[in-house]
PDB file of C-alpha atoms in Angstrom:
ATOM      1  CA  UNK A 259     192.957  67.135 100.255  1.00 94.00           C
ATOM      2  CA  UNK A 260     196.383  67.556 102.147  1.00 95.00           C
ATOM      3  CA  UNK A 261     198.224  70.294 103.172  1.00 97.00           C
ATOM      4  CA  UNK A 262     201.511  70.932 100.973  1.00 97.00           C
ATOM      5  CA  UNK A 263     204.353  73.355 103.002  1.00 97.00           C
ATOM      6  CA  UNK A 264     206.285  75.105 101.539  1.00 96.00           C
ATOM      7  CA  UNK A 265     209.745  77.079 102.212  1.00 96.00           C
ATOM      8  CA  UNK A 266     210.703  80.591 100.632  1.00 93.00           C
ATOM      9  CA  UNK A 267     213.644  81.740  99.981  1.00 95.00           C
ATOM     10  CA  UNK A 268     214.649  85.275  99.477  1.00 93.00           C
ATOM     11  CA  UNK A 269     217.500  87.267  99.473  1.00 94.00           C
ATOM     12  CA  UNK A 270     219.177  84.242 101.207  1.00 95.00           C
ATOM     13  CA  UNK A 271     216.712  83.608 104.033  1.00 96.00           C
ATOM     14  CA  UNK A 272     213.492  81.781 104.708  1.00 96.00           C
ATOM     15  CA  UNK A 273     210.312  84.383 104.470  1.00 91.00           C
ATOM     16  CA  UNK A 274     207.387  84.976 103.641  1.00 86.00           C
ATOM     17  CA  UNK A 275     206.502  87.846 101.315  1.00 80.00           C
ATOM     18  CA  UNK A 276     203.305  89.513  99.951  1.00 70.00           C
ATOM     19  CA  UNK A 277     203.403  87.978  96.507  1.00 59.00           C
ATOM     20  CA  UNK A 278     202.443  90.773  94.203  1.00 61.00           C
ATOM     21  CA  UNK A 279     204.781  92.852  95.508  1.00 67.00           C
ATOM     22  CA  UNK A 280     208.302  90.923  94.472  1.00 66.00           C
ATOM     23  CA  UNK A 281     210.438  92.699  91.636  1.00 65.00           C
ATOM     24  CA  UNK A 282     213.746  91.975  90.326  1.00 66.00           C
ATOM     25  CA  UNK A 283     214.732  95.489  91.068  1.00 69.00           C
ATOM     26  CA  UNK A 284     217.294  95.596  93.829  1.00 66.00           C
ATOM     27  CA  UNK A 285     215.533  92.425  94.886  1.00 70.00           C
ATOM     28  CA  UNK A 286     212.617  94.009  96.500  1.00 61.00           C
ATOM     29  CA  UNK A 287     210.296  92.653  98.461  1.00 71.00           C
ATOM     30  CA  UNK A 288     207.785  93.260 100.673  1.00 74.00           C
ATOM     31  CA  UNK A 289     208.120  90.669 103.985  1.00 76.00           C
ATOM     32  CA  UNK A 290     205.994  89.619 105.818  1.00 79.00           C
ATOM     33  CA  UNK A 291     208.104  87.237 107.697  1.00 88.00           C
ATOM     34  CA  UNK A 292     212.030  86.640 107.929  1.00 92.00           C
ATOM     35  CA  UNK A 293     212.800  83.392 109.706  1.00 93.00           C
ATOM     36  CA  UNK A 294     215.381  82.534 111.970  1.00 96.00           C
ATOM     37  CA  UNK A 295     216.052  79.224 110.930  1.00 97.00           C
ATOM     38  CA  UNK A 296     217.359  77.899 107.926  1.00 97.00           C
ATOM     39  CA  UNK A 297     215.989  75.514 104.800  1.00 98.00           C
ATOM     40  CA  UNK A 298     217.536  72.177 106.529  1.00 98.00           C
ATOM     41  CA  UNK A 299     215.231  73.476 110.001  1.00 98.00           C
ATOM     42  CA  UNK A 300     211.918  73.432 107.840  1.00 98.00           C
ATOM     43  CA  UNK A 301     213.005  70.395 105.498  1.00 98.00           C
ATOM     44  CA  UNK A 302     213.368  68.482 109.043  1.00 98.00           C
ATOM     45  CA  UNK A 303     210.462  69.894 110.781  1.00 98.00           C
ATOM     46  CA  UNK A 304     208.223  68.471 107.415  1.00 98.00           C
ATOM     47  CA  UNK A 305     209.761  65.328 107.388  1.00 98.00           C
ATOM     48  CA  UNK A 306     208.864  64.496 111.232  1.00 98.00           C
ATOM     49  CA  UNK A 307     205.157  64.814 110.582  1.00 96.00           C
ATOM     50  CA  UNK A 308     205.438  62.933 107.058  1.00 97.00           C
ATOM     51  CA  UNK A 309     204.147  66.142 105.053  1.00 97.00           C
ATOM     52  CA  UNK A 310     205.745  64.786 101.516  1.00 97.00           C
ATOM     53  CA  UNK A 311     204.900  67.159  98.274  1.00 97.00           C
ATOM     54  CA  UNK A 312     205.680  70.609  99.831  1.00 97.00           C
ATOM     55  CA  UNK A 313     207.636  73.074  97.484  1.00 96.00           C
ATOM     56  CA  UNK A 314     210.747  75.128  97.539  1.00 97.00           C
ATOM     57  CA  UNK A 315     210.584  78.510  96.119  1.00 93.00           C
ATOM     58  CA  UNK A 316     214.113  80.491  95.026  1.00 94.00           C
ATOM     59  CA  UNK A 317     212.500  83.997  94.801  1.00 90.00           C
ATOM     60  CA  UNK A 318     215.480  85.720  93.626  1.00 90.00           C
ATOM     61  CA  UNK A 319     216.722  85.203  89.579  1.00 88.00           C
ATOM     62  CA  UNK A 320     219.232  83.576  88.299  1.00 88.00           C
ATOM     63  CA  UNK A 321     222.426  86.036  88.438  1.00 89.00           C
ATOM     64  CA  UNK A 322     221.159  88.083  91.455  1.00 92.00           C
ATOM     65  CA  UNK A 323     224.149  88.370  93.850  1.00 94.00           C
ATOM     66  CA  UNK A 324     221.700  86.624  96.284  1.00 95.00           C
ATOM     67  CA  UNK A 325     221.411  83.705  94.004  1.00 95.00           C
ATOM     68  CA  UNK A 326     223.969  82.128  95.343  1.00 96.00           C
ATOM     69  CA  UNK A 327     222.865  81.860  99.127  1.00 97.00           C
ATOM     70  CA  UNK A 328     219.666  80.854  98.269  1.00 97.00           C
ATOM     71  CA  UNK A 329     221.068  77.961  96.450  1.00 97.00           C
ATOM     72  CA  UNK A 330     222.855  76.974  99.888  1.00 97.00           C
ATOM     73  CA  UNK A 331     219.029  77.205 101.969  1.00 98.00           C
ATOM     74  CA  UNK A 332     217.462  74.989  99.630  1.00 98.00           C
ATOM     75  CA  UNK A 333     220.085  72.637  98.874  1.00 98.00           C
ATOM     76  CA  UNK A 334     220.359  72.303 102.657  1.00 98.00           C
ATOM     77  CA  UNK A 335     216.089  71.559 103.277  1.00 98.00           C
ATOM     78  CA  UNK A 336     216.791  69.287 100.120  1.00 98.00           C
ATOM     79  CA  UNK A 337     219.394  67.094 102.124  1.00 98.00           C
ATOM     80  CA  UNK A 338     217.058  67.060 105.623  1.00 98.00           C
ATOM     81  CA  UNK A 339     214.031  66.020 103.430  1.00 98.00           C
ATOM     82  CA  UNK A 340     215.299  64.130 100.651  1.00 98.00           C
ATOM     83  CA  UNK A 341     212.795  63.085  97.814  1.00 98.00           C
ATOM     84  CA  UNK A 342     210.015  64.253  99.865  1.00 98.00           C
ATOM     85  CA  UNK A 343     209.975  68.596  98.394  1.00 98.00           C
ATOM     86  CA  UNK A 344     209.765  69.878  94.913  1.00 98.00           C
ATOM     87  CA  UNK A 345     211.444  73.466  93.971  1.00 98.00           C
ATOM     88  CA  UNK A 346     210.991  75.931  91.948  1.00 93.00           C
ATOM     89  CA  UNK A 347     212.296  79.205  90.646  1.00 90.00           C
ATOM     90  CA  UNK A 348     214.321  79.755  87.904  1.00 88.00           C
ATOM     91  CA  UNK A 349     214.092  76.054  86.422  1.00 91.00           C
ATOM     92  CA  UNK A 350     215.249  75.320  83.043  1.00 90.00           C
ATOM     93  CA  UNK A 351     216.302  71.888  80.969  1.00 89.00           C
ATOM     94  CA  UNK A 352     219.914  72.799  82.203  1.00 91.00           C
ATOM     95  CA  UNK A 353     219.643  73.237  85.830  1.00 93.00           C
ATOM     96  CA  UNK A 354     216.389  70.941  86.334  1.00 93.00           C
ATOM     97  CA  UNK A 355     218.948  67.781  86.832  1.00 92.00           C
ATOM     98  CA  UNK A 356     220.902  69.311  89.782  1.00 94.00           C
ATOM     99  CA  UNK A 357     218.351  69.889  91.943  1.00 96.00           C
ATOM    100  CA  UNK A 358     216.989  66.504  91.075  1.00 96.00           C
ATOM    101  CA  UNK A 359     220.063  64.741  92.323  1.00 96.00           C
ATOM    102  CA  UNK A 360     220.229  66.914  95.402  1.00 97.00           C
ATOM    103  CA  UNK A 361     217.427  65.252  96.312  1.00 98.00           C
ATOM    104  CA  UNK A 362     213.923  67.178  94.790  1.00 98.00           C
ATOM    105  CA  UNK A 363     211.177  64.486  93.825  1.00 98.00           C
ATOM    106  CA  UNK A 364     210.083  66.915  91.170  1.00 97.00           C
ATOM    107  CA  UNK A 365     211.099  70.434  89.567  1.00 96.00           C
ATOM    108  CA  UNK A 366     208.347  73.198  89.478  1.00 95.00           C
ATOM    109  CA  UNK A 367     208.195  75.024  86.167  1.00 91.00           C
ATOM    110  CA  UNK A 368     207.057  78.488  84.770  1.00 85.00           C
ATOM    111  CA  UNK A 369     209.104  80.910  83.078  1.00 83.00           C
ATOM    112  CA  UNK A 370     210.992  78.281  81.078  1.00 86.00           C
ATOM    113  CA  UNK A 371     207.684  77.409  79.530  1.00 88.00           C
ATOM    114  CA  UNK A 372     205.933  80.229  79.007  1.00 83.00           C
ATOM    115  CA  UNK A 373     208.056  82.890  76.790  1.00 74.00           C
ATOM    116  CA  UNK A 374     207.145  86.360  75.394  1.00 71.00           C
ATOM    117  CA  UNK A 375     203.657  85.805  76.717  1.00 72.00           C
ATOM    118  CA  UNK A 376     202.630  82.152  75.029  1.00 80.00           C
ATOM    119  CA  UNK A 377     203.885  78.547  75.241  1.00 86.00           C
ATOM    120  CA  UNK A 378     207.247  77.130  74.341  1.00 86.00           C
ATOM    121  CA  UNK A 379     206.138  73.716  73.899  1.00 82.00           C
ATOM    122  CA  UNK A 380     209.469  72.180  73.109  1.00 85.00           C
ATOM    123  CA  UNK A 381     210.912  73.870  76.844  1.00 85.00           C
ATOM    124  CA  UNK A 382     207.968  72.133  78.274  1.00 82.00           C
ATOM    125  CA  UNK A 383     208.768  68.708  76.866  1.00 73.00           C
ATOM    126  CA  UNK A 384     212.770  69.094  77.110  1.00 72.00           C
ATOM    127  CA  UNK A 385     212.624  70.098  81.021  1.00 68.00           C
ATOM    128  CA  UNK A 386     212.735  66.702  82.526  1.00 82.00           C
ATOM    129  CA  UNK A 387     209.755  64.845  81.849  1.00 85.00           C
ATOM    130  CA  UNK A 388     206.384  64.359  82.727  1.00 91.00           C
ATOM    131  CA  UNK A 389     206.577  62.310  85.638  1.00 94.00           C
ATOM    132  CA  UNK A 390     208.894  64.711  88.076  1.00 94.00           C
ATOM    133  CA  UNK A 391     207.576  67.823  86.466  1.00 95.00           C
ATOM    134  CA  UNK A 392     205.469  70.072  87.841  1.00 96.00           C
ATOM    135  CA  UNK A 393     203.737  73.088  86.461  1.00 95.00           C
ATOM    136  CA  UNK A 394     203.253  76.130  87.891  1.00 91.00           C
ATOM    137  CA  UNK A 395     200.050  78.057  86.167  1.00 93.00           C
ATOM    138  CA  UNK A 396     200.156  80.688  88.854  1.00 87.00           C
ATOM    139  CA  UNK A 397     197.587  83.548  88.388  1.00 93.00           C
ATOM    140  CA  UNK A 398     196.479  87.072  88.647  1.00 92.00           C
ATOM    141  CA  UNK A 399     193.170  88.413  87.667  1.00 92.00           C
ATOM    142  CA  UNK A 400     192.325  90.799  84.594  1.00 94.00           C
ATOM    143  CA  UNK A 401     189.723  92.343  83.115  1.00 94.00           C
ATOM    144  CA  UNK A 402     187.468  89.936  85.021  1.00 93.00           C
ATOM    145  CA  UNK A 403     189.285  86.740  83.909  1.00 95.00           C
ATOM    146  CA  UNK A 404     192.340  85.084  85.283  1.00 95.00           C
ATOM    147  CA  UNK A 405     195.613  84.741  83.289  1.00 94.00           C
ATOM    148  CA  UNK A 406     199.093  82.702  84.140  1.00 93.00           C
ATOM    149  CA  UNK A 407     201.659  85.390  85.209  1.00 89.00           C
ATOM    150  CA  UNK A 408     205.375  84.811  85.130  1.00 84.00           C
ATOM    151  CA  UNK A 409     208.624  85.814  86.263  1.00 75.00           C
ATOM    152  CA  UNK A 410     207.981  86.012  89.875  1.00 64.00           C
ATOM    153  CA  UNK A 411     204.335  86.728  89.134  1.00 75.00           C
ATOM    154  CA  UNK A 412     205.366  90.041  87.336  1.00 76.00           C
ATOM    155  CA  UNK A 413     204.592  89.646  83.885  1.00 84.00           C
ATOM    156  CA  UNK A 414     201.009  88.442  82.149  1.00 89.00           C
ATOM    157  CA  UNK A 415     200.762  86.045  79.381  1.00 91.00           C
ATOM    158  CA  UNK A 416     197.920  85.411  77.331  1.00 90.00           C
ATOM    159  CA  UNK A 417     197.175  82.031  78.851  1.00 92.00           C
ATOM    160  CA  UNK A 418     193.810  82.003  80.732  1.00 95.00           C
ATOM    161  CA  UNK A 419     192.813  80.168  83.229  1.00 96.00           C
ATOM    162  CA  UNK A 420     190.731  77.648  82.339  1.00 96.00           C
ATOM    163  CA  UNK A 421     189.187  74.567  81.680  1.00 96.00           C
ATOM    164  CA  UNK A 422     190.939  74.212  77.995  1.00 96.00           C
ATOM    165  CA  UNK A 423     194.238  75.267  79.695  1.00 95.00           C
ATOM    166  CA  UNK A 424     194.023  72.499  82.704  1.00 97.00           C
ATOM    167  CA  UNK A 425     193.137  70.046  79.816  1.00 96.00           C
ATOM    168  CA  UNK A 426     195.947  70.363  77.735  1.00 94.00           C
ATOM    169  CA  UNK A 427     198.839  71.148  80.429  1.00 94.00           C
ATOM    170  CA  UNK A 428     197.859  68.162  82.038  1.00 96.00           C
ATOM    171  CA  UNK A 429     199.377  65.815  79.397  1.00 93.00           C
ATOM    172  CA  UNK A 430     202.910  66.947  80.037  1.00 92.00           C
ATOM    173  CA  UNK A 431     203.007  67.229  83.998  1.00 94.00           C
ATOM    174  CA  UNK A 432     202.492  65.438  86.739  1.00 96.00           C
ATOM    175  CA  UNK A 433     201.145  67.668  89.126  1.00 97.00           C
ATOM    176  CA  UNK A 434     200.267  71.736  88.712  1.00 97.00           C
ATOM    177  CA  UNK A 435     200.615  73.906  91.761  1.00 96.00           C
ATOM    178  CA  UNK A 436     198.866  77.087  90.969  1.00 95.00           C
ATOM    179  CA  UNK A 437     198.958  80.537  92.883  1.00 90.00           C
ATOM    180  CA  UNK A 438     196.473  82.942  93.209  1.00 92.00           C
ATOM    181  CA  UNK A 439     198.768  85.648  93.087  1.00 88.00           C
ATOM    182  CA  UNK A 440     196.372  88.658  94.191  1.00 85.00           C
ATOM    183  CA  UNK A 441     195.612  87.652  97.714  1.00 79.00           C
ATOM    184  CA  UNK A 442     199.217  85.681  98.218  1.00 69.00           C
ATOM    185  CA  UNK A 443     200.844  86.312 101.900  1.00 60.00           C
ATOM    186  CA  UNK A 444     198.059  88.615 102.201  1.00 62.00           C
ATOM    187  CA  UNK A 445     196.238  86.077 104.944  1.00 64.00           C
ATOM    188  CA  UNK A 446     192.954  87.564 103.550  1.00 75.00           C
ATOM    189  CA  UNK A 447     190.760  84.600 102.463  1.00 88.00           C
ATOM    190  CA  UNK A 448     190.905  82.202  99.189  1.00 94.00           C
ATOM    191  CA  UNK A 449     190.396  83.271  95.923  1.00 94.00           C
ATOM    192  CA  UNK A 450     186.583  81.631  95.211  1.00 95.00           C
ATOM    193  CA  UNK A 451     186.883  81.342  91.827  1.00 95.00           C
ATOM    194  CA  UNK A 452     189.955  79.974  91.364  1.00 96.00           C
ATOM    195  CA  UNK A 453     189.459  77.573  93.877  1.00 96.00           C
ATOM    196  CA  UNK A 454     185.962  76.471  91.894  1.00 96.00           C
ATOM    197  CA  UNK A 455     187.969  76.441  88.505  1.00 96.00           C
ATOM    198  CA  UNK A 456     190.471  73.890  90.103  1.00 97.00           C
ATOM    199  CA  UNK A 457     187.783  71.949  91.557  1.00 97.00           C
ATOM    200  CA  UNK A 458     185.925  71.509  88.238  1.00 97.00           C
ATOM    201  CA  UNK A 459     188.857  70.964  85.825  1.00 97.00           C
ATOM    202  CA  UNK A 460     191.837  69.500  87.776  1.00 97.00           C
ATOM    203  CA  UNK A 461     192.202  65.945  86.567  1.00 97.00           C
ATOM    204  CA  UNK A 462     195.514  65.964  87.939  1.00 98.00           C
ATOM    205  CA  UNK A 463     197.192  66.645  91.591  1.00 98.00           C
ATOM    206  CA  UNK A 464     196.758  69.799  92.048  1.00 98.00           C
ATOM    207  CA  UNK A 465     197.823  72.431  94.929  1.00 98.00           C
ATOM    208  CA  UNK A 466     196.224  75.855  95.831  1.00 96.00           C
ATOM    209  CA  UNK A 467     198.472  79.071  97.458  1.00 92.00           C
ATOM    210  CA  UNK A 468     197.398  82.241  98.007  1.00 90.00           C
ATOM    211  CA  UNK A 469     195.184  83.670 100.830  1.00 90.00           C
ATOM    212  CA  UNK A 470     194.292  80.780 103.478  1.00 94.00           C
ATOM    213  CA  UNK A 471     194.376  82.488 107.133  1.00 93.00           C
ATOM    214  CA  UNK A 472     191.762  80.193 108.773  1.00 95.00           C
ATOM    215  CA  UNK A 473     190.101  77.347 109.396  1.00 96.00           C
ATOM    216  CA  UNK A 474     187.203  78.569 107.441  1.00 96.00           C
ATOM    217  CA  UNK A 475     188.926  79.105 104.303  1.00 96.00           C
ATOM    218  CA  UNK A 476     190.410  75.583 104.190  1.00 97.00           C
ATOM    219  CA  UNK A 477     186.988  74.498 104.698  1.00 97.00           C
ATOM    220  CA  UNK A 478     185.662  76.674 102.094  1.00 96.00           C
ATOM    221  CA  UNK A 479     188.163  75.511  99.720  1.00 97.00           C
ATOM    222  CA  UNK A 480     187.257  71.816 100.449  1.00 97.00           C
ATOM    223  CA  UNK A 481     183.866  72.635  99.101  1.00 97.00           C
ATOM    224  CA  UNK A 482     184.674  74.487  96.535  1.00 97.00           C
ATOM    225  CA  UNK A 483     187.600  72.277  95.184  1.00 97.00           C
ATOM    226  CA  UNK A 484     185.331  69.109  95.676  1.00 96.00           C
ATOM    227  CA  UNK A 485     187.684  67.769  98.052  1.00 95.00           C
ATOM    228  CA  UNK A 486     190.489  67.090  95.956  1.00 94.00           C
ATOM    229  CA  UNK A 487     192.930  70.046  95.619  1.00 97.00           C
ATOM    230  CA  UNK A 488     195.743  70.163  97.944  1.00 98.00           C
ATOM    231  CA  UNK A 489     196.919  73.263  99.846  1.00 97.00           C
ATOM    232  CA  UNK A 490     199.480  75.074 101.034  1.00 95.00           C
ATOM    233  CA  UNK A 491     199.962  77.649 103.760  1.00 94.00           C
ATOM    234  CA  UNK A 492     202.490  80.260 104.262  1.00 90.00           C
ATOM    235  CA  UNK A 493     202.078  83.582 106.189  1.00 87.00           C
ATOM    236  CA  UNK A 494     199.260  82.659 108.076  1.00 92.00           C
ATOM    237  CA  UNK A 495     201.124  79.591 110.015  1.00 95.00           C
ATOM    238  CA  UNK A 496     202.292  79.940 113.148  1.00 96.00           C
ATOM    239  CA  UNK A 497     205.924  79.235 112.375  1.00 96.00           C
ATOM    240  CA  UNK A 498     205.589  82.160 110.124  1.00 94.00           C
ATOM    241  CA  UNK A 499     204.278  84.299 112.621  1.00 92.00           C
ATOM    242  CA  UNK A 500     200.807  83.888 111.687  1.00 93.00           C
ATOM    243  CA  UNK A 501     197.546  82.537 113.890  1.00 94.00           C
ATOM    244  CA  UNK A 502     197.123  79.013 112.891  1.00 96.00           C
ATOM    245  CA  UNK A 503     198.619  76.490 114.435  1.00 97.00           C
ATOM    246  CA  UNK A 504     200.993  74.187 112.213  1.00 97.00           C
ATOM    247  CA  UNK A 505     200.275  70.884 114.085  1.00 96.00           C
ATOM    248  CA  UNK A 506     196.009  71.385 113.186  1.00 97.00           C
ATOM    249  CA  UNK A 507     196.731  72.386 109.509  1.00 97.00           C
ATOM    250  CA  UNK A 508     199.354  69.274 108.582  1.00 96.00           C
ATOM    251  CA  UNK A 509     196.478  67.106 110.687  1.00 95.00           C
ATOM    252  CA  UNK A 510     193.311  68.707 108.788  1.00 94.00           C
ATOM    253  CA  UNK A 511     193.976  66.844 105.324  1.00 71.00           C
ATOM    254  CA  UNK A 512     194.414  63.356 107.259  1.00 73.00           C
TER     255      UNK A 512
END
């Protein structure tokens, strides 16, 4: 169990953002935290205390006229930590390659696989391979059950969360990283049972978003994950603006 950073980018800066609440729609959002510094500042920062596997997120689509600058933040924390962050965000078999060669040690995929609410199963084996891909089964509950959600967490597919579902994605990927989009940048506590469904049925590396704002809940998650799943941390770090200090979190997983 080690913690996994991770760097947002929206609208052409470094936040944080409450995670249901992002829509394409005049790329709204709601912040939680807009950061002074720049990707290369963060990609640096990670690097000094060896914290490999972290993510990039581009939260604004392809097209949006903040596209663009977003492409510059993460292309810049690519070059201070180079091979040591993945990204994701609007990944597909055409644009997977760049952001390998600008220095990503894997691509993070969800939209490109999952179309019109099911699997594309020939974009999942065309992105770039199993060994620097890395699937993002992000969820949100309903009706009492928990089902991967797309497009910047706004649209439900039928896929549900599950053992079956970890089984057979874990042939084509080599890691997932998996959102529980309800309680993300919220800073309200982990979701329980997605936490125990990762525990149970992860066979491969595996890291958990959404909710951590103590030391308590990365404890809780230890249990419940079995000691195994990975985590990251957004809002509720310090150099976010949250309470926890940054130096204790990338320390707790070593």
């Amino acid at each position: 169990m080690k913690f996994r950073p991770c760097i947002d980018i929206h609208n052409g800066n470094v936040k944080q953002i409450v995670g249901g609440s992002l829509s394409d729609k005049n790329n709204y959002a709601v912040d939680n935290f807009v950061s002074e510094y720049d990707g290369a500042y963060y990609g640096k920062l990670y690097k000094s205390y060896g914290l490999t596997g972290g993510h990039i997120i581009i939260l604004n689509p392809v097209g949006s006229e903040f596209y663009n600058a977003d492409l510059e933040q993460a292309y810049s924390a690519l070059s201070a930590f180079e091979g040591g962050l993945q990204i994701g965000g609007g990944i597909n078999d055409e644009n997977a390659a760049q952001f390998l060669e600008k220095g990503a040690s894997h691509v993070i995929v969800t939209s490109f696989v999952f179309k019109n609410g099911v699997v594309n199963f020939d974009n999942l084996v065309k992105s770039v391979g199993k060994s620097r891909l890395v699937l993002d089964l992000s969820c949100r509950k309903r009706d009492g059950k928990y089902y991967v959600v797309t497009d910047r967490w706004q649209k439900f597919t039928d896929i549900e969360m599950n053992s079956q579902t970890l089984e057979m994605f874990s042939e084509y990927c080599d890691e997932f990283l998996i959102h529980a989009v309800d309680t993300e940048g919220k800073a309200k506590g982990i979701e329980p049972q997605i936490a125990k469904i990762m525990g149970e049925y992860c066979t491969i590396p595996s890291t958990y978003a959404g909710g951590i704002s103590s030391f308590e809940d990365l404890d809780n998650l230890k249990e419940l994950g079995k000691g195994k799943i990975d985590f990251t941390i957004g809002s509720a770090l310090d150099i976010f603006g949250g309470n926890m200090n940054f130096e204790k979190v990338a320390a707790y997983g070593k």
